[in-house]
Short mmCIF file of C-alpha atoms in Angstrom, two decimals:
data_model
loop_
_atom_site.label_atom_id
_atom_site.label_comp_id
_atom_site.label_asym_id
_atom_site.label_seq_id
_atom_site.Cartn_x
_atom_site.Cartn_y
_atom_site.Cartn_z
CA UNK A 22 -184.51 63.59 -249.19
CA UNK A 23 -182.69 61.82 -252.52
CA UNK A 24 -180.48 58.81 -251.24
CA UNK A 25 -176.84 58.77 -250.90
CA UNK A 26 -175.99 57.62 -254.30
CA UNK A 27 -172.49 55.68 -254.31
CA UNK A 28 -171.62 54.40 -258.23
CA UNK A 29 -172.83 52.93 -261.45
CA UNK A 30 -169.55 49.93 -261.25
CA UNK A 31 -169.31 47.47 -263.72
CA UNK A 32 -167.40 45.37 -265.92
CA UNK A 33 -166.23 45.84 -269.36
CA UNK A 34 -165.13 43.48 -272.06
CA UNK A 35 -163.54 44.70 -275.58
CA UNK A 36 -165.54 42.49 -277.71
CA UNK A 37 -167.17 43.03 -281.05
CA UNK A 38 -170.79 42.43 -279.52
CA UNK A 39 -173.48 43.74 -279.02
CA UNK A 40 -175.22 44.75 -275.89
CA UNK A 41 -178.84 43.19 -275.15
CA UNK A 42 -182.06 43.81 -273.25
CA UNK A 43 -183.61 41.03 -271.11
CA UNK A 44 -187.30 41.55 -270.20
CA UNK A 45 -188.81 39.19 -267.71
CA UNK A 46 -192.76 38.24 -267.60
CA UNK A 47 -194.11 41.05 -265.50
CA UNK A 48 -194.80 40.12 -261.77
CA UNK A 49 -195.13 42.32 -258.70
CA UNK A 50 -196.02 41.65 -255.36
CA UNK A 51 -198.99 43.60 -252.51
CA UNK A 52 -197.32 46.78 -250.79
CA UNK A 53 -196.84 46.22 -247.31
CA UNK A 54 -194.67 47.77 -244.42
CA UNK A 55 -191.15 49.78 -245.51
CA UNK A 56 -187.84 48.73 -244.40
CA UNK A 57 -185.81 51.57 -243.53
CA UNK A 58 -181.70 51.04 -244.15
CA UNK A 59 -180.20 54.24 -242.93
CA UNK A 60 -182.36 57.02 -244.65
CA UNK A 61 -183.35 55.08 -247.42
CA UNK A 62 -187.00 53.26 -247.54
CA UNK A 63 -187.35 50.05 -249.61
CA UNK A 64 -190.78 48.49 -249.41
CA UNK A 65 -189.38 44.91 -249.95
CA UNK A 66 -192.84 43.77 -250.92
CA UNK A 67 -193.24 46.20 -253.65
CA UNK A 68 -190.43 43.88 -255.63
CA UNK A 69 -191.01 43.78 -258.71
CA UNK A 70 -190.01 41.20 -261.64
CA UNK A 71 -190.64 42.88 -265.05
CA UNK A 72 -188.17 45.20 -267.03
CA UNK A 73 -188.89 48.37 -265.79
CA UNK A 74 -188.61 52.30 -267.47
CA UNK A 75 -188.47 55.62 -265.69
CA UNK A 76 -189.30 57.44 -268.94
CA UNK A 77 -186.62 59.75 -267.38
CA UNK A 78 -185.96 62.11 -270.83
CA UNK A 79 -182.07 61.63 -271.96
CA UNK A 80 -179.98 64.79 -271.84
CA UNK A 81 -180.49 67.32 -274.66
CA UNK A 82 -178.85 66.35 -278.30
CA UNK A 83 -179.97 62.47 -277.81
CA UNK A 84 -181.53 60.28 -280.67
CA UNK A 85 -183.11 57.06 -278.92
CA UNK A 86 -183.70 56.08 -283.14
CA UNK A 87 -179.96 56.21 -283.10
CA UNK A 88 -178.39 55.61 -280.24
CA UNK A 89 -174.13 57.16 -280.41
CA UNK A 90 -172.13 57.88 -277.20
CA UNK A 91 -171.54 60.65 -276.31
CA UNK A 92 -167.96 61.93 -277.31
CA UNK A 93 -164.74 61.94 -275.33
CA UNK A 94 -161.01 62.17 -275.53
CA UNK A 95 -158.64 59.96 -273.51
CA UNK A 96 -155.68 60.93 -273.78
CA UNK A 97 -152.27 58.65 -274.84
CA UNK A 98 -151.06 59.18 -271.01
CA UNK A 99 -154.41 57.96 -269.22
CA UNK A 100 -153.92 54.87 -271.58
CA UNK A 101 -150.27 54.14 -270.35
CA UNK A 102 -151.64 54.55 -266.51
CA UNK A 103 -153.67 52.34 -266.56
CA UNK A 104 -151.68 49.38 -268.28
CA UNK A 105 -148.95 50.31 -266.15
CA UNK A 106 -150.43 51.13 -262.45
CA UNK A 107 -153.58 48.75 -262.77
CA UNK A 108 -155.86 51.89 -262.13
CA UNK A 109 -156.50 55.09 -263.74
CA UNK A 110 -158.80 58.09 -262.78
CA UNK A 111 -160.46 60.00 -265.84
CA UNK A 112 -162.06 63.31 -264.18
CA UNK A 113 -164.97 64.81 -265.68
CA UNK A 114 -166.45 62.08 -267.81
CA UNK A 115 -170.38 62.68 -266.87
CA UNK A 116 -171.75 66.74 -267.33
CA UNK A 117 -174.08 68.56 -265.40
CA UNK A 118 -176.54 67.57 -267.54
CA UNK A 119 -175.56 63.47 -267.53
CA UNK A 120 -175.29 63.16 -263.49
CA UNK A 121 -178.73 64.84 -263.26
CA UNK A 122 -180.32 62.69 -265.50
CA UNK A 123 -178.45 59.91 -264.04
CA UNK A 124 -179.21 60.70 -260.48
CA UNK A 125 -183.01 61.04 -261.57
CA UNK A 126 -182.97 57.18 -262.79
CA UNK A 127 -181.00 56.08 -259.97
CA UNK A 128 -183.26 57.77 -257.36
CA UNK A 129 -186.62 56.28 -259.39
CA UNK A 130 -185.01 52.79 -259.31
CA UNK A 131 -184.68 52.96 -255.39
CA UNK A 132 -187.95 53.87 -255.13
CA UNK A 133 -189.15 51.20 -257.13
CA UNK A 134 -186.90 48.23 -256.25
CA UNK A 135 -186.25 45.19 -258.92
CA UNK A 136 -186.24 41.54 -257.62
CA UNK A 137 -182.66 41.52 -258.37
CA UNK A 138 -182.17 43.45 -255.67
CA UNK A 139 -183.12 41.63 -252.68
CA UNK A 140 -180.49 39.82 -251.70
CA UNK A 141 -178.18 43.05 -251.09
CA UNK A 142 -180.49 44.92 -249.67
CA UNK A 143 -181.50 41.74 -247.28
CA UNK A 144 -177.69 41.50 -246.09
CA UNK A 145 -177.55 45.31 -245.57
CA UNK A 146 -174.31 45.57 -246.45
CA UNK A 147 -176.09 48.55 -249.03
CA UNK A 148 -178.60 50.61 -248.70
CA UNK A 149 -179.32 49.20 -252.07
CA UNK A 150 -177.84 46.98 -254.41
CA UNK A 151 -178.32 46.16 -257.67
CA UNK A 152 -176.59 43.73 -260.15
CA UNK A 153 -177.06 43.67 -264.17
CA UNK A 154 -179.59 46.81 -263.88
CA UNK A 155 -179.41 47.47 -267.65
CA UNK A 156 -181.07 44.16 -268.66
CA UNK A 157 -183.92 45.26 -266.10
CA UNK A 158 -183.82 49.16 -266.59
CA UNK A 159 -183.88 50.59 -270.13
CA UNK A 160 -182.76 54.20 -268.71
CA UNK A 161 -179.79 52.14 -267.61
CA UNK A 162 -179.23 50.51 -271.13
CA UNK A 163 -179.85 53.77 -272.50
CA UNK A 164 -177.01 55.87 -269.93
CA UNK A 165 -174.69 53.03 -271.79
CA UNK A 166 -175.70 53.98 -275.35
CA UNK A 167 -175.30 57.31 -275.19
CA UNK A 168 -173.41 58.45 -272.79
CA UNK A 169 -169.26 58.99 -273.12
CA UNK A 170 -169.18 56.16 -270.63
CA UNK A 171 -168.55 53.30 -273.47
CA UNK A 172 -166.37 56.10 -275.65
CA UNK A 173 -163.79 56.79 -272.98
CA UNK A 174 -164.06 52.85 -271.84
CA UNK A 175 -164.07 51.63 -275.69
CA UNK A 176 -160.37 53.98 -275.84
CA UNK A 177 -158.71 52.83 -272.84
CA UNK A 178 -159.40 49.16 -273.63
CA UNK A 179 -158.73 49.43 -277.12
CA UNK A 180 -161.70 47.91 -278.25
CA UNK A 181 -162.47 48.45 -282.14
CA UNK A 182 -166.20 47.81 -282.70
CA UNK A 183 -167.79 47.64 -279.37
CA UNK A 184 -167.76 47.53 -275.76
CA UNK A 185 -169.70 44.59 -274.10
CA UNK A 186 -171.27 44.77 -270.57
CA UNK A 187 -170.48 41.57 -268.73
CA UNK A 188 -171.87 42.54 -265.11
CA UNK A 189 -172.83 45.42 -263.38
CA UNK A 190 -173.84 46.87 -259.73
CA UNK A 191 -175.98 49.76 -259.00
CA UNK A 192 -174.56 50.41 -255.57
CA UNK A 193 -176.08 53.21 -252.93
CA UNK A 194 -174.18 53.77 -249.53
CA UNK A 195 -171.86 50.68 -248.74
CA UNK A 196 -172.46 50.68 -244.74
CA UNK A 197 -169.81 47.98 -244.07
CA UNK A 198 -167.43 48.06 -246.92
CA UNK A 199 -165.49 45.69 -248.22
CA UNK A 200 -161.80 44.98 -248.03
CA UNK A 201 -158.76 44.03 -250.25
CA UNK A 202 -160.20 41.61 -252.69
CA UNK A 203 -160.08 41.04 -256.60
CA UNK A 204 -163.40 41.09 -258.56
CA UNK A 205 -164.75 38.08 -259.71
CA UNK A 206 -164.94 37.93 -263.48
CA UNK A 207 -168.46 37.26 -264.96
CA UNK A 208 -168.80 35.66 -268.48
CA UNK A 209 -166.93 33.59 -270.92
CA UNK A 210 -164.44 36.78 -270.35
CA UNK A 211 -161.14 36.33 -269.41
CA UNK A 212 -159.24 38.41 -267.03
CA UNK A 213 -156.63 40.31 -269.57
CA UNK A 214 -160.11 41.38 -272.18
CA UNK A 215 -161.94 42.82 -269.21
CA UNK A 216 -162.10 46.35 -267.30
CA UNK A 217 -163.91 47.19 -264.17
CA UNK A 218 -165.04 50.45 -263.62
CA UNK A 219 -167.03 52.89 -261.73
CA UNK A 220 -168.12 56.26 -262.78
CA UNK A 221 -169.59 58.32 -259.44
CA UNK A 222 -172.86 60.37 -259.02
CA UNK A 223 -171.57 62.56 -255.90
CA UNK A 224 -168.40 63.55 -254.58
CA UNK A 225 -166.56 61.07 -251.79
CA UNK A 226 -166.78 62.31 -248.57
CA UNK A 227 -164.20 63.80 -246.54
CA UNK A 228 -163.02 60.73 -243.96
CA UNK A 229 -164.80 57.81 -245.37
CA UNK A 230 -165.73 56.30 -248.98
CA UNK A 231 -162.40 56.26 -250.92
CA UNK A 232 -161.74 53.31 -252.85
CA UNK A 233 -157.83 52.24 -252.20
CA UNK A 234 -155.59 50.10 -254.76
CA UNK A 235 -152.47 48.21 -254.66
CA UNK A 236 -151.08 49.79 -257.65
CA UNK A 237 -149.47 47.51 -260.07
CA UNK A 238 -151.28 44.65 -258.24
CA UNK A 239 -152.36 43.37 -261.64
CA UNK A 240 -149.34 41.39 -262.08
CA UNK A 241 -149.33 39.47 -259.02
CA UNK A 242 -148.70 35.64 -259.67
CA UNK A 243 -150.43 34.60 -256.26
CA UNK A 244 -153.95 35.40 -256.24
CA UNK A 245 -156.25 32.42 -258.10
CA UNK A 246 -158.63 33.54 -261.01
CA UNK A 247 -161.36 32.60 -258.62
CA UNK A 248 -160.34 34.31 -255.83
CA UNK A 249 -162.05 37.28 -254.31
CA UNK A 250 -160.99 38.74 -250.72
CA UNK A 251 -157.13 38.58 -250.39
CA UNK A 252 -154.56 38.66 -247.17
CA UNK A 253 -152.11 41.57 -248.71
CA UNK A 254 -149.42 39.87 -246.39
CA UNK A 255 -149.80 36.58 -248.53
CA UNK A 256 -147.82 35.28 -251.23
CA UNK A 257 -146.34 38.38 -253.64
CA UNK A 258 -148.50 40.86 -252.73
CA UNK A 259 -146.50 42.50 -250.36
CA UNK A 260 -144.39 43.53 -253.08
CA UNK A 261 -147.04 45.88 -254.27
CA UNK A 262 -147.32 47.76 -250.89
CA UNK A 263 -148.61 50.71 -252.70
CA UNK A 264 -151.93 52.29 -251.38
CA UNK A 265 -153.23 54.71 -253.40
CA UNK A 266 -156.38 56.03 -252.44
CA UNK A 267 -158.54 58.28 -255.11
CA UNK A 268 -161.88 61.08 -253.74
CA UNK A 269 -163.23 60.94 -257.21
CA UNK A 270 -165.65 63.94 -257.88
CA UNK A 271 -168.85 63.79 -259.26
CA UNK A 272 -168.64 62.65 -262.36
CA UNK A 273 -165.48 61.32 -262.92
CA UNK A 274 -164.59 57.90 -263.58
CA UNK A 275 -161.86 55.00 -262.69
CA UNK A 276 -160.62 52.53 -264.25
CA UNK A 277 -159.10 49.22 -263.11
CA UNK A 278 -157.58 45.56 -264.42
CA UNK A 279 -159.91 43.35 -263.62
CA UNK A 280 -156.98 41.56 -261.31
CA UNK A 281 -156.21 44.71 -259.26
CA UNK A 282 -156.27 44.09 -255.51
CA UNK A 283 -158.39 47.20 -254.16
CA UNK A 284 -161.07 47.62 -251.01
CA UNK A 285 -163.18 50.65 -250.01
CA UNK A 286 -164.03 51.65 -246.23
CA UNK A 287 -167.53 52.35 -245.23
CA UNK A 288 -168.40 55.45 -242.20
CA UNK A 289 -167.38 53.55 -239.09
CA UNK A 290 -171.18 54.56 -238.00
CA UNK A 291 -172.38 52.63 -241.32
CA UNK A 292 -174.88 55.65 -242.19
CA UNK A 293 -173.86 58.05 -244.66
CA UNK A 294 -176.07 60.92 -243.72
CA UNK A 295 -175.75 63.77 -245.81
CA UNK A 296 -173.23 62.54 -247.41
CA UNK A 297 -173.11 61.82 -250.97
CA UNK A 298 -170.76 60.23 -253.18
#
């Protein structure tokens, strides 16, 4: 059975540069025993230290000679969301034919876990956990040059020549959660030039698994820039009291200020069985 996959979530700058590939010496370690997390088997001594490729073909239309993403229309009134609320939900960004290819590469990497993943999988707060997968997976590098991902990201932050990846988390099932905190920026980035985002590969499940915000949490004058988990009693945030809770669909995508307070709740059980997100 495919693992539970959660969300591709990252961070967005508006800068005029250009993304990069990293590609360590190549180093991998003897196979020994699996360790199971919850359905999902990661042979921790099959690590491996190289840049790694699926060789997962691209969705139809593609030109890896000329890489374009793929086209999409945000609309004047998504815009205004999300500088107002802090948070905006853009349904239907990813196809059919993008969340199967992007399943396929996400279900390959789990299967063939990167170094960079062992310290979340260790502290099994995921079943898997991945941070800055594109300078370690070229399908992952190649999901952000082609698909609409950076075209409805590149609109919404106004960004006029490029969209720069400053981090980013492959993340499958989050057993324990994690509660109200602000993301920690990565990268001579400043708060107010930066998006977070998360685009989902299965819909949220029915009790568990939505991600909540404090709308118009952005604006709070309390919380330090290096700051991560937050009391909401504390300081001003009480005065932006408003949970909103999203069930994105497969597919779709949100959209956040890098300062807005949010959390997500994990199944109580912290196993996600069936369910997919």
């Amino acid at each position: 059975m495919a693992p539970s996959r959660i969300r591709i979530y990252a961070a967005a700058a508006a800068l005029p540069l250009a993304l990069a590939l990293v590609a360590p010496p190549a180093r991998t370690a003897p196979p020994r025993t699996f360790v199971r997390r919850h359905g999902i088997d990661v042979n921790v001594w099959e690590y491996v230290y190289n840049n790694q490729d699926p060789g997962v073909p691209l969705p139809a239309g593609c030109d890896e000679r000329n890489p374009t993403p793929a086209p999409f229309e945000i609309t004047a009134e998504q815009k205004e969301e999300l500088e107002r609320e802090g948070v905006v939900v853009i349904p239907g960004l990813l196809d059919q034919e993008w969340l199967t290819h992007l399943r396929e590469i996400t279900d390959w990497q789990v299967e063939h876990p990167h170094i960079w993943a062992s310290p979340g999988v260790a502290s099994g707060l995921y079943d898997y956990i991945q941070r800055n997968i594109w300078t370690t997976n070229d399908a992952f590098i190649k999901f952000l040059y082609h698909s609409p991902v950076s075209t409805a990201l590149a609109q919404l932050g106004g960004a006029k020549d490029s969209v720069r990846v400053t981090t980013d988390l492959l993340m499958v099932n989050p057993n324990k959660g994690f509660k109200w905190h602000q993301d920690n920026q990565n990268g001579p980035v400043g708060f107010d030039n930066a998006l977070r985002w998360w685009v989902t590969m299965d819909d949220s499940p029915k009790d568990y698994g939505a991600p909540v915000y404090l709308r118009k949490s952005q604006n709070n004058k309390c919380v330090p820039e290096d700051a991560v988990f937050v009391d909401i009693d504390e300081g001003d945030l009480p005065e932006y009291h408003d949970f909103t809770s999203f069930r994105p669909k497969a597919g779709d995508l949100i959209v956040w200020h890098a300062r807005t307070i949010h959390k997500i709740d994990g199944p109580t059980s912290q196993a996600w069985g069936s369910n997919k997100r």
